[in-house]
Amino acid sequence: MTQKTAAAKAPPKPETKAPAKTPAKPADSFTLTDNASGKSWQLPARTSVMGGRLIDIKRLYGDTGVLTYDPGYTSTASCKSDITYIDGEKGVLLHRGYSIDELAEKSDFMEVCYLLLYGELPTPEQKTSFESDIRIHTLLHEQLISFYNGFIRNAHPMSIMVGVVGALSSFYHDSTDITDIGARRLAAHRLIAKMPTIGAYAYKYSLGMSFPTPHNDCSYSENLLQMMFSNPAEKYKIDPVLAQAIDRILILHADHEQNASTSTVRLAGSSGANPYACIAAGIASLWGPAHGGANEAVLKMLDEIGSADRIGAYIKKAQDKNDKFRLMGFGHRVYKNYDPRARVMRDTCHEVLEVLGVEDPKLKLAMELERIALEDDYFIKKKLYPNVDFYSGIIMKAMGFPTSMFTVMFAIGRTAGWISHWKEMLRDEDSKIGRPRQLYLGAKAREYLPLDRRGHTDKKVSWAWLWGG
Ligand code: ACO
């Protein structure tokens, strides 16, 4: 072997120059690179108990001067929470780890309220004590009752809910100090206790009927039923099947993670606002047809469709980009599968109609609409399934609730979730006042012109354009 060959085969000399130092990347992190400047930052990862990893951008703006843009918070976790878990792909909903199907079948609404508020299902003693604590708060202050007279008779009951619940702040100064944990507890129990009374009175007011007294020997749902449907001239007999159906409806609506109304309650509460004002804000947000108002909208839509032979035309309308019509009670921000609450609601719907001996053509129409939509390519591709609102209206209508009261029922159930999230937020050391930023696309700084120097502009704008039409 020649020396030349030996040299050629020799292993390369080890690199003596120290390699350029790259910043250490923590194992559980994400790298953000600004392609314009070439700078990189490490963003810590957070891991949910279930549901994967998140990028923690808490310090992003402070460290980099860059904001994120996420309209509708489609990719943003706004808080930590251990109340409710949703797996939207699989159609799973758990409250404090318990599946909604099991809670709806085996629990009652008071237990679910306790679970949401306090983290565990109550023991028998805790349940008795919680229920009696709720019972002592069912009455409304006489002056609050006279508040109803300020509303026009045909006021939408949700507008009465927003007003009366907000007004509770002026009646209960003993529980508006949010730094006092006793006051927080009192306000939480009061709100859960008074919501059925406030809701039922909104209905009675629309009928011009006297306000019934809550019956504290009844369960929460029985009491709601009797306040809604009793009249002073007759003895009211509570049907246990209907009371159980109400209880199930309340359980199915009790909480749903960081939805629009719950996020509204948290945002209102983040400024230190009192709990009554926060829940009133939640009620306002719930009212919209894209949220809790959808149950009312479903019945209106079924009325409009009218008969099965017109379903095809409405399915087409829902797919037309130039038509604002959407299939109400269909689709969900998180569920890309059947909403588990909708399944329980559909079964309850059949039970209730059977007990009442009601043959509602709307149920048949709804089931046919569901069948056709679930076989349609558009709905399959976009993973649009019935949500909780699709069947709830049909049950409530069969029970005698007017359409305008559907969202009120939702609000009564959801109060448990709203107040649990408010409580959780106040304890969270990461909580801050909610103050999103924006992607500013307006005018740059410009000179102010006095009125006489402002010339006409050629830009033609209509009112419709100015108001986003
Ligand atoms: N009918 C027809 N198309 C729909 C529907 C629907 N019900 N829902 C969503 N889509 C379409 C959208 O047009 C959009 O299509 P594109 O991607 O071609 O633009 C796509 O599906 C995604 O819809 P988004 O509106 O972007 O989804 P988002 O998560 O913002 O909205 C929402 C969810 C508001 C629930 C929506 O599905 C909807 O409006 N549904 C009808 C109202 C309803 O039932 N609300 C109750 C929700 S559950 C609750 O609050 C208790």
Short mmCIF file of C-alpha atoms and ligand atoms in Angstrom, two decimals:
data_model
loop_
_atom_site.label_atom_id
_atom_site.label_comp_id
_atom_site.label_asym_id
_atom_site.label_seq_id
_atom_site.Cartn_x
_atom_site.Cartn_y
_atom_site.Cartn_z
CA MET A 1 0.00 0.00 0.00
CA THR A 2 1.52 3.35 -1.05
CA GLN A 3 1.61 6.22 1.28
CA LYS A 4 -0.67 8.20 -1.02
CA THR A 5 -3.31 5.48 -0.93
CA ALA A 6 -3.00 5.19 2.84
CA ALA A 7 -3.47 8.94 3.21
CA ALA A 8 -6.50 8.86 0.94
CA LYS A 9 -8.08 6.14 3.08
CA ALA A 10 -7.31 7.83 6.42
CA PRO A 11 -10.36 8.95 8.34
CA PRO A 12 -11.00 12.69 8.14
CA LYS A 13 -9.38 14.72 10.89
CA PRO A 14 -11.73 15.68 13.66
CA GLU A 15 -13.07 19.24 13.36
CA THR A 16 -11.04 21.46 15.64
CA LYS A 17 -13.11 24.62 15.21
CA ALA A 18 -15.86 24.89 17.86
CA PRO A 19 -19.29 24.59 16.23
CA ALA A 20 -21.40 27.78 16.12
CA LYS A 21 -23.55 28.01 19.23
CA THR A 22 -27.24 27.50 18.52
CA PRO A 23 -29.58 28.41 21.36
CA ALA A 24 -30.73 25.33 23.22
CA LYS A 25 -34.24 24.33 22.27
CA PRO A 26 -36.23 23.16 25.25
CA ALA A 27 -37.63 19.74 24.33
CA ASP A 28 -41.19 20.80 24.85
CA SER A 29 -41.34 23.97 22.82
CA PHE A 30 -42.16 25.37 19.44
CA THR A 31 -39.89 27.58 17.33
CA LEU A 32 -41.26 30.77 15.85
CA THR A 33 -39.16 32.15 13.01
CA ASP A 34 -39.63 35.57 11.50
CA ASN A 35 -38.72 34.97 7.86
CA ALA A 36 -38.26 38.71 7.31
CA SER A 37 -35.53 39.18 9.91
CA GLY A 38 -34.41 35.57 10.31
CA LYS A 39 -34.88 35.81 14.09
CA SER A 40 -36.22 32.81 16.00
CA TRP A 41 -37.88 32.45 19.38
CA GLN A 42 -38.72 29.44 21.47
CA LEU A 43 -42.33 29.28 22.61
CA PRO A 44 -43.07 26.93 25.48
CA ALA A 45 -45.54 24.09 24.95
CA ARG A 46 -48.33 23.26 27.38
CA THR A 47 -50.01 19.88 27.48
CA SER A 48 -53.69 19.29 28.23
CA VAL A 49 -54.62 16.31 30.38
CA MET A 50 -56.47 15.11 27.27
CA GLY A 51 -56.56 16.91 23.97
CA GLY A 52 -52.95 17.46 23.01
CA ARG A 53 -50.38 20.24 23.09
CA LEU A 54 -50.74 24.01 22.95
CA ILE A 55 -48.32 26.82 22.19
CA ASP A 56 -48.04 29.11 25.19
CA ILE A 57 -48.00 32.62 23.70
CA LYS A 58 -48.54 34.46 26.99
CA ARG A 59 -45.20 36.25 26.68
CA LEU A 60 -45.08 36.41 22.90
CA TYR A 61 -45.81 40.11 22.56
CA GLY A 62 -43.51 41.12 25.42
CA ASP A 63 -40.63 39.03 24.05
CA THR A 64 -41.07 39.63 20.32
CA GLY A 65 -43.39 42.60 19.81
CA VAL A 66 -45.57 40.40 17.59
CA LEU A 67 -49.30 39.80 18.08
CA THR A 68 -51.36 36.83 16.92
CA TYR A 69 -54.49 37.16 14.77
CA ASP A 70 -57.31 34.73 15.53
CA PRO A 71 -60.84 36.02 14.86
CA GLY A 72 -63.44 33.99 16.73
CA TYR A 73 -60.64 32.41 18.82
CA THR A 74 -60.72 29.33 16.60
CA SER A 75 -57.16 28.41 17.63
CA THR A 76 -56.93 30.09 21.00
CA ALA A 77 -57.23 28.59 24.47
CA SER A 78 -58.18 31.63 26.53
CA CYS A 79 -57.76 30.03 29.95
CA LYS A 80 -56.92 26.90 31.91
CA SER A 81 -59.93 24.94 33.11
CA ASP A 82 -60.68 21.65 34.78
CA ILE A 83 -64.45 21.73 34.48
CA THR A 84 -65.43 20.37 31.06
CA TYR A 85 -63.66 18.42 28.35
CA ILE A 86 -64.84 18.06 24.76
CA ASP A 87 -63.37 15.80 22.10
CA GLY A 88 -65.03 17.30 19.06
CA GLU A 89 -63.73 14.67 16.64
CA LYS A 90 -65.09 11.77 18.66
CA GLY A 91 -68.21 13.54 19.92
CA VAL A 92 -67.29 13.19 23.60
CA LEU A 93 -68.36 15.55 26.39
CA LEU A 94 -67.17 15.09 29.98
CA HIS A 95 -67.96 17.21 33.04
CA ARG A 96 -65.22 16.82 35.65
CA GLY A 97 -64.40 13.52 33.90
CA TYR A 98 -67.95 12.10 33.84
CA SER A 99 -69.59 11.49 30.48
CA ILE A 100 -72.67 13.54 29.67
CA ASP A 101 -74.60 10.39 28.72
CA GLU A 102 -74.03 8.90 32.16
CA LEU A 103 -74.84 12.14 33.96
CA ALA A 104 -78.04 12.57 31.93
CA GLU A 105 -79.09 9.00 32.66
CA LYS A 106 -78.05 8.60 36.30
CA SER A 107 -77.75 12.04 37.89
CA ASP A 108 -80.07 14.93 38.47
CA PHE A 109 -79.54 18.61 37.77
CA MET A 110 -78.71 19.52 41.38
CA GLU A 111 -75.94 16.92 41.43
CA VAL A 112 -74.57 18.22 38.15
CA CYS A 113 -74.61 21.81 39.51
CA TYR A 114 -72.69 20.63 42.56
CA LEU A 115 -70.26 18.70 40.37
CA LEU A 116 -69.56 21.70 38.15
CA LEU A 117 -69.20 24.10 41.05
CA TYR A 118 -67.27 21.93 43.47
CA GLY A 119 -65.46 19.37 41.31
CA GLU A 120 -66.96 16.15 42.73
CA LEU A 121 -70.34 14.48 42.79
CA PRO A 122 -71.88 15.22 46.19
CA THR A 123 -72.16 12.70 49.01
CA PRO A 124 -75.75 12.21 50.26
CA GLU A 125 -75.13 14.75 53.07
CA GLN A 126 -73.55 17.28 50.70
CA LYS A 127 -76.44 16.88 48.30
CA THR A 128 -79.06 17.46 50.99
CA SER A 129 -77.23 20.49 52.29
CA PHE A 130 -76.69 21.94 48.79
CA GLU A 131 -80.33 21.45 47.82
CA SER A 132 -81.63 23.09 50.98
CA ASP A 133 -79.23 26.00 50.46
CA ILE A 134 -80.56 26.47 46.92
CA ARG A 135 -84.18 26.22 48.14
CA ILE A 136 -83.88 29.11 50.58
CA HIS A 137 -83.06 31.46 47.71
CA THR A 138 -85.89 30.71 45.28
CA LEU A 139 -88.04 33.74 46.16
CA LEU A 140 -87.62 37.11 44.45
CA HIS A 141 -87.54 40.40 46.33
CA GLU A 142 -90.94 42.12 46.05
CA GLN A 143 -89.34 45.20 44.50
CA LEU A 144 -87.59 43.04 41.94
CA ILE A 145 -91.00 41.61 41.07
CA SER A 146 -92.34 45.11 40.45
CA PHE A 147 -89.44 45.55 38.02
CA TYR A 148 -91.36 43.28 35.59
CA ASN A 149 -94.07 45.90 35.20
CA GLY A 150 -91.55 48.14 33.47
CA PHE A 151 -91.43 45.73 30.53
CA ILE A 152 -93.89 45.87 27.68
CA ARG A 153 -96.17 42.80 27.75
CA ASN A 154 -94.84 41.33 24.54
CA ALA A 155 -91.19 41.76 25.52
CA HIS A 156 -89.02 38.83 24.54
CA PRO A 157 -88.43 36.86 27.76
CA MET A 158 -84.67 36.90 27.09
CA SER A 159 -84.70 40.70 27.27
CA ILE A 160 -86.46 40.41 30.64
CA MET A 161 -83.81 37.88 31.75
CA VAL A 162 -80.95 40.23 30.83
CA GLY A 163 -82.63 43.12 32.68
CA VAL A 164 -83.83 41.31 35.81
CA VAL A 165 -80.66 39.26 36.34
CA GLY A 166 -78.54 42.39 35.89
CA ALA A 167 -80.80 44.17 38.39
CA LEU A 168 -80.02 41.54 41.05
CA SER A 169 -76.74 43.45 41.58
CA SER A 170 -78.69 46.33 43.04
CA PHE A 171 -80.63 44.09 45.45
CA TYR A 172 -77.80 42.01 46.88
CA HIS A 173 -74.97 44.24 47.98
CA ASP A 174 -74.05 41.55 50.51
CA SER A 175 -72.73 39.36 47.69
CA THR A 176 -71.16 41.73 45.19
CA ASP A 177 -67.77 41.91 46.92
CA ILE A 178 -65.92 39.36 44.86
CA THR A 179 -62.91 39.35 47.18
CA ASP A 180 -65.07 37.76 49.88
CA ILE A 181 -65.35 34.00 49.28
CA GLY A 182 -68.52 33.79 51.39
CA ALA A 183 -70.10 36.41 49.14
CA ARG A 184 -69.03 34.49 46.03
CA ARG A 185 -70.67 31.33 47.33
CA LEU A 186 -73.84 33.20 48.28
CA ALA A 187 -74.10 34.84 44.85
CA ALA A 188 -73.48 31.50 43.09
CA HIS A 189 -76.22 29.70 45.03
CA ARG A 190 -78.60 32.64 44.71
CA LEU A 191 -78.23 32.78 40.95
CA ILE A 192 -78.82 29.04 40.49
CA ALA A 193 -81.86 29.26 42.82
CA LYS A 194 -83.48 32.32 41.32
CA MET A 195 -83.10 31.62 37.61
CA PRO A 196 -86.20 29.35 37.35
CA THR A 197 -88.28 31.92 39.22
CA ILE A 198 -87.02 34.80 37.06
CA GLY A 199 -87.60 32.78 33.87
CA ALA A 200 -91.08 31.54 34.83
CA TYR A 201 -92.15 35.06 35.81
CA ALA A 202 -91.04 36.37 32.42
CA TYR A 203 -93.46 33.88 30.86
CA LYS A 204 -96.31 34.59 33.29
CA TYR A 205 -95.86 38.30 32.70
CA SER A 206 -96.30 37.82 28.95
CA LEU A 207 -99.61 36.05 29.66
CA GLY A 208 -100.78 38.70 32.08
CA MET A 209 -100.98 36.09 34.84
CA SER A 210 -100.07 36.44 38.50
CA PHE A 211 -96.65 35.26 39.60
CA PRO A 212 -96.69 31.83 41.24
CA THR A 213 -94.83 31.22 44.49
CA PRO A 214 -91.93 28.78 44.28
CA HIS A 215 -92.69 25.47 46.01
CA ASN A 216 -89.77 24.51 48.13
CA ASP A 217 -91.07 20.99 48.72
CA CYS A 218 -90.53 20.28 45.03
CA SER A 219 -87.31 19.36 43.29
CA TYR A 220 -85.59 22.08 41.23
CA SER A 221 -87.15 20.86 37.98
CA GLU A 222 -90.59 20.12 39.45
CA ASN A 223 -90.64 23.63 40.85
CA LEU A 224 -89.72 25.10 37.46
CA LEU A 225 -92.50 23.08 35.84
CA GLN A 226 -95.12 24.14 38.38
CA MET A 227 -94.11 27.82 38.20
CA MET A 228 -94.39 27.71 34.42
CA PHE A 229 -97.65 25.84 34.05
CA SER A 230 -99.70 26.08 37.24
CA ASN A 231 -102.49 28.60 37.46
CA PRO A 232 -104.03 29.91 40.68
CA ALA A 233 -107.48 28.62 39.78
CA GLU A 234 -106.53 24.96 39.51
CA LYS A 235 -104.50 22.40 41.35
CA TYR A 236 -101.43 21.57 39.32
CA LYS A 237 -100.31 17.94 39.20
CA ILE A 238 -96.65 17.51 38.37
CA ASP A 239 -96.02 14.78 35.82
CA PRO A 240 -92.81 12.99 36.95
CA VAL A 241 -91.85 12.10 33.37
CA LEU A 242 -92.05 15.75 32.32
CA ALA A 243 -90.13 16.85 35.42
CA GLN A 244 -87.45 14.32 34.57
CA ALA A 245 -87.34 15.55 30.99
CA ILE A 246 -86.88 19.14 32.22
CA ASP A 247 -84.13 17.92 34.53
CA ARG A 248 -82.40 16.23 31.60
CA ILE A 249 -82.71 19.32 29.43
CA LEU A 250 -81.07 21.36 32.21
CA ILE A 251 -78.27 18.79 32.61
CA LEU A 252 -77.61 18.77 28.86
CA HIS A 253 -77.29 22.55 28.86
CA ALA A 254 -75.39 22.92 32.14
CA ASP A 255 -71.94 23.57 30.72
CA HIS A 256 -70.01 23.44 27.50
CA GLU A 257 -66.45 24.61 28.01
CA GLN A 258 -65.44 28.07 26.67
CA ASN A 259 -68.45 28.75 24.42
CA ALA A 260 -69.46 32.32 23.50
CA SER A 261 -71.63 33.00 26.56
CA THR A 262 -69.23 31.39 29.04
CA SER A 263 -66.34 33.33 27.55
CA THR A 264 -68.49 36.45 27.84
CA VAL A 265 -69.07 35.74 31.54
CA ARG A 266 -65.32 35.24 32.04
CA LEU A 267 -64.47 38.38 30.09
CA ALA A 268 -66.99 40.47 32.03
CA GLY A 269 -65.76 38.95 35.29
CA SER A 270 -62.11 39.55 34.42
CA SER A 271 -62.58 43.25 35.10
CA GLY A 272 -63.81 42.48 38.60
CA ALA A 273 -67.50 43.01 37.73
CA ASN A 274 -70.00 41.50 40.16
CA PRO A 275 -71.41 38.02 39.43
CA TYR A 276 -74.97 39.19 38.67
CA ALA A 277 -73.71 41.60 36.02
CA CYS A 278 -71.47 38.86 34.59
CA ILE A 279 -74.32 36.37 34.28
CA ALA A 280 -76.52 39.05 32.68
CA ALA A 281 -73.73 39.49 30.09
CA GLY A 282 -73.71 35.73 29.53
CA ILE A 283 -77.48 35.74 28.97
CA ALA A 284 -77.11 38.50 26.37
CA SER A 285 -74.51 36.48 24.49
CA LEU A 286 -76.56 33.29 24.68
CA TRP A 287 -79.53 35.00 23.07
CA GLY A 288 -77.97 35.13 19.59
CA PRO A 289 -79.23 32.64 16.97
CA ALA A 290 -75.71 31.31 16.37
CA HIS A 291 -75.64 30.23 20.04
CA GLY A 292 -78.53 29.52 22.44
CA GLY A 293 -81.07 31.26 20.25
CA ALA A 294 -80.69 28.41 17.75
CA ASN A 295 -83.31 26.23 19.50
CA GLU A 296 -85.94 28.89 18.79
CA ALA A 297 -84.59 29.29 15.26
CA VAL A 298 -84.90 25.53 14.60
CA LEU A 299 -88.66 25.59 15.14
CA LYS A 300 -89.02 28.69 13.00
CA MET A 301 -87.02 26.92 10.29
CA LEU A 302 -89.16 23.76 10.53
CA ASP A 303 -92.25 25.95 10.24
CA GLU A 304 -90.79 27.61 7.17
CA ILE A 305 -89.84 24.30 5.54
CA GLY A 306 -93.34 23.06 6.27
CA SER A 307 -93.26 19.63 4.62
CA ALA A 308 -90.77 16.89 3.75
CA ASP A 309 -90.99 17.54 0.00
CA ARG A 310 -89.46 21.01 0.56
CA ILE A 311 -86.42 19.72 2.48
CA GLY A 312 -84.30 19.34 -0.66
CA ALA A 313 -84.78 23.01 -1.56
CA TYR A 314 -83.70 24.11 1.94
CA ILE A 315 -80.69 21.81 1.92
CA LYS A 316 -79.67 23.56 -1.33
CA LYS A 317 -80.31 26.99 0.22
CA ALA A 318 -78.04 26.10 3.15
CA GLN A 319 -75.23 25.34 0.71
CA ASP A 320 -75.64 28.47 -1.38
CA LYS A 321 -72.90 30.97 -0.54
CA ASN A 322 -75.12 33.84 -1.68
CA ASP A 323 -77.94 32.83 0.66
CA LYS A 324 -77.64 33.67 4.36
CA PHE A 325 -79.80 30.67 5.30
CA ARG A 326 -78.13 28.02 7.44
CA LEU A 327 -79.57 24.79 8.71
CA MET A 328 -80.31 25.79 12.29
CA GLY A 329 -79.41 23.23 14.94
CA PHE A 330 -76.65 21.93 12.67
CA GLY A 331 -72.91 22.43 12.94
CA HIS A 332 -70.70 23.30 15.85
CA ARG A 333 -67.38 25.04 16.36
CA VAL A 334 -65.94 22.11 18.29
CA TYR A 335 -67.95 19.01 17.35
CA LYS A 336 -67.01 17.49 14.04
CA ASN A 337 -69.16 14.51 14.93
CA TYR A 338 -72.64 13.97 16.38
CA ASP A 339 -73.08 16.25 19.41
CA PRO A 340 -73.52 13.71 22.26
CA ARG A 341 -76.14 15.99 23.81
CA ALA A 342 -78.22 15.88 20.63
CA ARG A 343 -78.43 12.10 20.85
CA VAL A 344 -79.75 12.17 24.43
CA MET A 345 -82.07 15.02 23.46
CA ARG A 346 -83.48 13.03 20.53
CA ASP A 347 -84.19 10.01 22.77
CA THR A 348 -85.79 12.26 25.41
CA CYS A 349 -87.87 13.84 22.67
CA HIS A 350 -89.33 10.45 21.69
CA GLU A 351 -90.05 9.61 25.36
CA VAL A 352 -91.78 12.92 26.05
CA LEU A 353 -93.94 12.81 22.93
CA GLU A 354 -94.96 9.25 23.77
CA VAL A 355 -95.93 10.16 27.35
CA LEU A 356 -97.86 13.17 26.16
CA GLY A 357 -99.43 11.19 23.34
CA VAL A 358 -98.34 13.93 20.97
CA GLU A 359 -97.89 13.13 17.28
CA ASP A 360 -95.85 16.11 16.25
CA PRO A 361 -95.34 16.32 12.50
CA LYS A 362 -92.38 18.62 13.28
CA LEU A 363 -90.51 15.71 14.89
CA LYS A 364 -91.01 13.63 11.76
CA LEU A 365 -89.90 16.57 9.63
CA ALA A 366 -86.83 17.13 11.83
CA MET A 367 -85.85 13.46 11.63
CA GLU A 368 -86.24 13.46 7.86
CA LEU A 369 -84.21 16.67 7.61
CA GLU A 370 -81.50 15.11 9.76
CA ARG A 371 -81.48 11.95 7.62
CA ILE A 372 -81.21 13.85 4.35
CA ALA A 373 -78.56 16.28 5.64
CA LEU A 374 -76.41 13.49 7.06
CA GLU A 375 -76.39 11.79 3.64
CA ASP A 376 -75.59 14.99 1.78
CA ASP A 377 -72.01 15.51 0.52
CA TYR A 378 -71.84 19.15 1.72
CA PHE A 379 -72.74 18.25 5.31
CA ILE A 380 -70.53 15.14 5.26
CA LYS A 381 -67.49 17.04 3.95
CA LYS A 382 -67.91 19.93 6.40
CA LYS A 383 -68.68 17.50 9.24
CA LEU A 384 -71.94 19.22 10.12
CA TYR A 385 -74.08 17.19 12.52
CA PRO A 386 -77.14 18.02 14.63
CA ASN A 387 -76.24 19.95 17.78
CA VAL A 388 -78.03 20.16 21.13
CA ASP A 389 -80.51 22.71 19.81
CA PHE A 390 -81.87 20.54 17.03
CA TYR A 391 -84.31 18.46 19.12
CA SER A 392 -84.64 20.50 22.33
CA GLY A 393 -87.22 22.88 20.84
CA ILE A 394 -89.49 20.02 19.78
CA ILE A 395 -89.54 18.59 23.33
CA MET A 396 -90.17 21.98 24.91
CA LYS A 397 -92.91 22.78 22.43
CA ALA A 398 -94.61 19.46 23.20
CA MET A 399 -94.47 20.29 26.90
CA GLY A 400 -96.18 23.61 26.27
CA PHE A 401 -93.25 26.04 26.36
CA PRO A 402 -93.70 28.86 23.87
CA THR A 403 -90.85 29.19 21.38
CA SER A 404 -89.62 32.40 22.98
CA MET A 405 -88.98 30.53 26.25
CA PHE A 406 -86.62 27.94 24.75
CA THR A 407 -83.50 30.03 25.17
CA VAL A 408 -84.62 30.98 28.68
CA MET A 409 -84.58 27.26 29.57
CA PHE A 410 -81.08 27.07 28.12
CA ALA A 411 -80.02 30.04 30.27
CA ILE A 412 -81.45 28.44 33.43
CA GLY A 413 -79.39 25.30 32.82
CA ARG A 414 -76.25 27.14 31.70
CA THR A 415 -76.16 29.33 34.81
CA ALA A 416 -74.51 26.40 36.63
CA GLY A 417 -71.69 26.38 34.08
CA TRP A 418 -71.35 30.16 33.87
CA ILE A 419 -71.04 30.56 37.61
CA SER A 420 -68.60 27.62 37.88
CA HIS A 421 -66.35 29.21 35.26
CA TRP A 422 -66.59 32.59 36.97
CA LYS A 423 -65.57 30.94 40.26
CA GLU A 424 -62.71 29.10 38.56
CA MET A 425 -61.49 32.28 36.89
CA LEU A 426 -61.32 34.17 40.19
CA ARG A 427 -59.08 31.46 41.67
CA ASP A 428 -56.74 31.23 38.70
CA GLU A 429 -53.41 32.94 39.36
CA ASP A 430 -52.94 33.38 35.58
CA SER A 431 -56.20 35.36 35.28
CA LYS A 432 -55.89 38.88 33.95
CA ILE A 433 -58.35 41.40 32.65
CA GLY A 434 -59.41 40.13 29.20
CA ARG A 435 -58.06 42.63 26.76
CA PRO A 436 -57.57 41.33 23.20
CA ARG A 437 -55.59 43.32 20.66
CA GLN A 438 -56.37 43.87 16.98
CA LEU A 439 -55.03 43.90 13.44
CA TYR A 440 -55.43 47.62 12.71
CA LEU A 441 -56.39 48.37 9.11
CA GLY A 442 -57.67 51.95 9.47
CA ALA A 443 -56.31 55.33 8.43
CA LYS A 444 -52.80 56.40 9.37
CA ALA A 445 -52.43 59.52 11.52
CA ARG A 446 -53.81 62.43 9.48
CA GLU A 447 -54.48 66.14 9.74
CA TYR A 448 -57.83 67.20 11.20
CA LEU A 449 -59.74 69.41 8.75
CA PRO A 450 -62.19 71.99 10.07
CA LEU A 451 -65.70 71.64 8.65
CA ASP A 452 -65.33 74.43 6.07
CA ARG A 453 -62.21 72.84 4.59
CA ARG A 454 -63.75 69.39 4.03
CA GLY A 455 -64.52 69.04 0.34
CA HIS A 456 -66.89 66.55 -1.21
CA THR A 457 -65.41 63.23 -2.00
CA ASP A 458 -66.16 61.18 -5.09
CA LYS A 459 -66.31 58.05 -2.98
CA LYS A 460 -69.98 56.98 -3.06
CA VAL A 461 -71.01 55.10 0.04
CA SER A 462 -74.46 53.79 0.82
CA TRP A 463 -75.89 53.26 4.29
CA ALA A 464 -76.01 49.57 3.53
CA TRP A 465 -72.28 49.59 2.81
CA LEU A 466 -71.51 51.66 5.91
CA TRP A 467 -73.43 49.19 8.07
CA GLY A 468 -71.84 46.15 6.49
CA GLY A 469 -74.82 45.07 4.35
N1 ACO B 1 -75.74 25.17 7.62
C1 ACO B 1 -75.03 25.30 6.47
N2 ACO B 1 -73.69 25.48 6.43
C2 ACO B 1 -73.04 25.55 7.60
C3 ACO B 1 -73.72 25.43 8.84
C4 ACO B 1 -75.11 25.23 8.82
N3 ACO B 1 -75.79 25.10 9.96
N4 ACO B 1 -72.82 25.54 9.84
C5 ACO B 1 -71.63 25.73 9.26
N5 ACO B 1 -71.76 25.73 7.90
C6 ACO B 1 -70.68 25.87 6.91
C7 ACO B 1 -70.24 27.32 6.80
O1 ACO B 1 -70.93 27.99 5.79
C8 ACO B 1 -68.76 27.18 6.51
O2 ACO B 1 -68.63 26.89 5.15
P1 ACO B 1 -67.31 27.41 4.34
O3 ACO B 1 -66.14 26.72 5.00
O4 ACO B 1 -67.55 26.94 2.94
O5 ACO B 1 -67.27 28.89 4.50
C9 ACO B 1 -68.35 25.91 7.28
O6 ACO B 1 -69.55 25.14 7.42
C10 ACO B 1 -67.78 26.22 8.64
O7 ACO B 1 -68.71 27.05 9.33
P2 ACO B 1 -68.29 28.26 10.27
O8 ACO B 1 -69.42 29.21 10.37
O9 ACO B 1 -66.96 28.79 9.83
O10 ACO B 1 -68.10 27.49 11.63
P3 ACO B 1 -68.15 28.12 13.06
O11 ACO B 1 -67.43 27.18 13.92
O12 ACO B 1 -67.69 29.54 13.02
O13 ACO B 1 -69.72 28.15 13.40
C11 ACO B 1 -71.85 27.55 14.18
C12 ACO B 1 -70.36 27.21 14.18
C13 ACO B 1 -72.06 29.03 14.52
C14 ACO B 1 -72.55 26.73 15.25
C15 ACO B 1 -72.44 27.22 12.79
O14 ACO B 1 -72.29 25.85 12.52
C16 ACO B 1 -73.90 27.66 12.67
O15 ACO B 1 -74.17 28.81 12.36
N6 ACO B 1 -74.87 26.72 12.91
C17 ACO B 1 -76.27 27.07 12.89
C18 ACO B 1 -76.66 27.73 14.20
C19 ACO B 1 -76.69 26.77 15.36
O16 ACO B 1 -77.24 25.68 15.28
N7 ACO B 1 -76.13 27.22 16.46
C20 ACO B 1 -76.11 26.45 17.71
C21 ACO B 1 -74.72 26.05 18.04
S1 ACO B 1 -74.68 24.99 19.43
C22 ACO B 1 -74.91 26.01 20.73
O17 ACO B 1 -74.59 27.14 20.78
C23 ACO B 1 -75.59 25.42 21.83
#
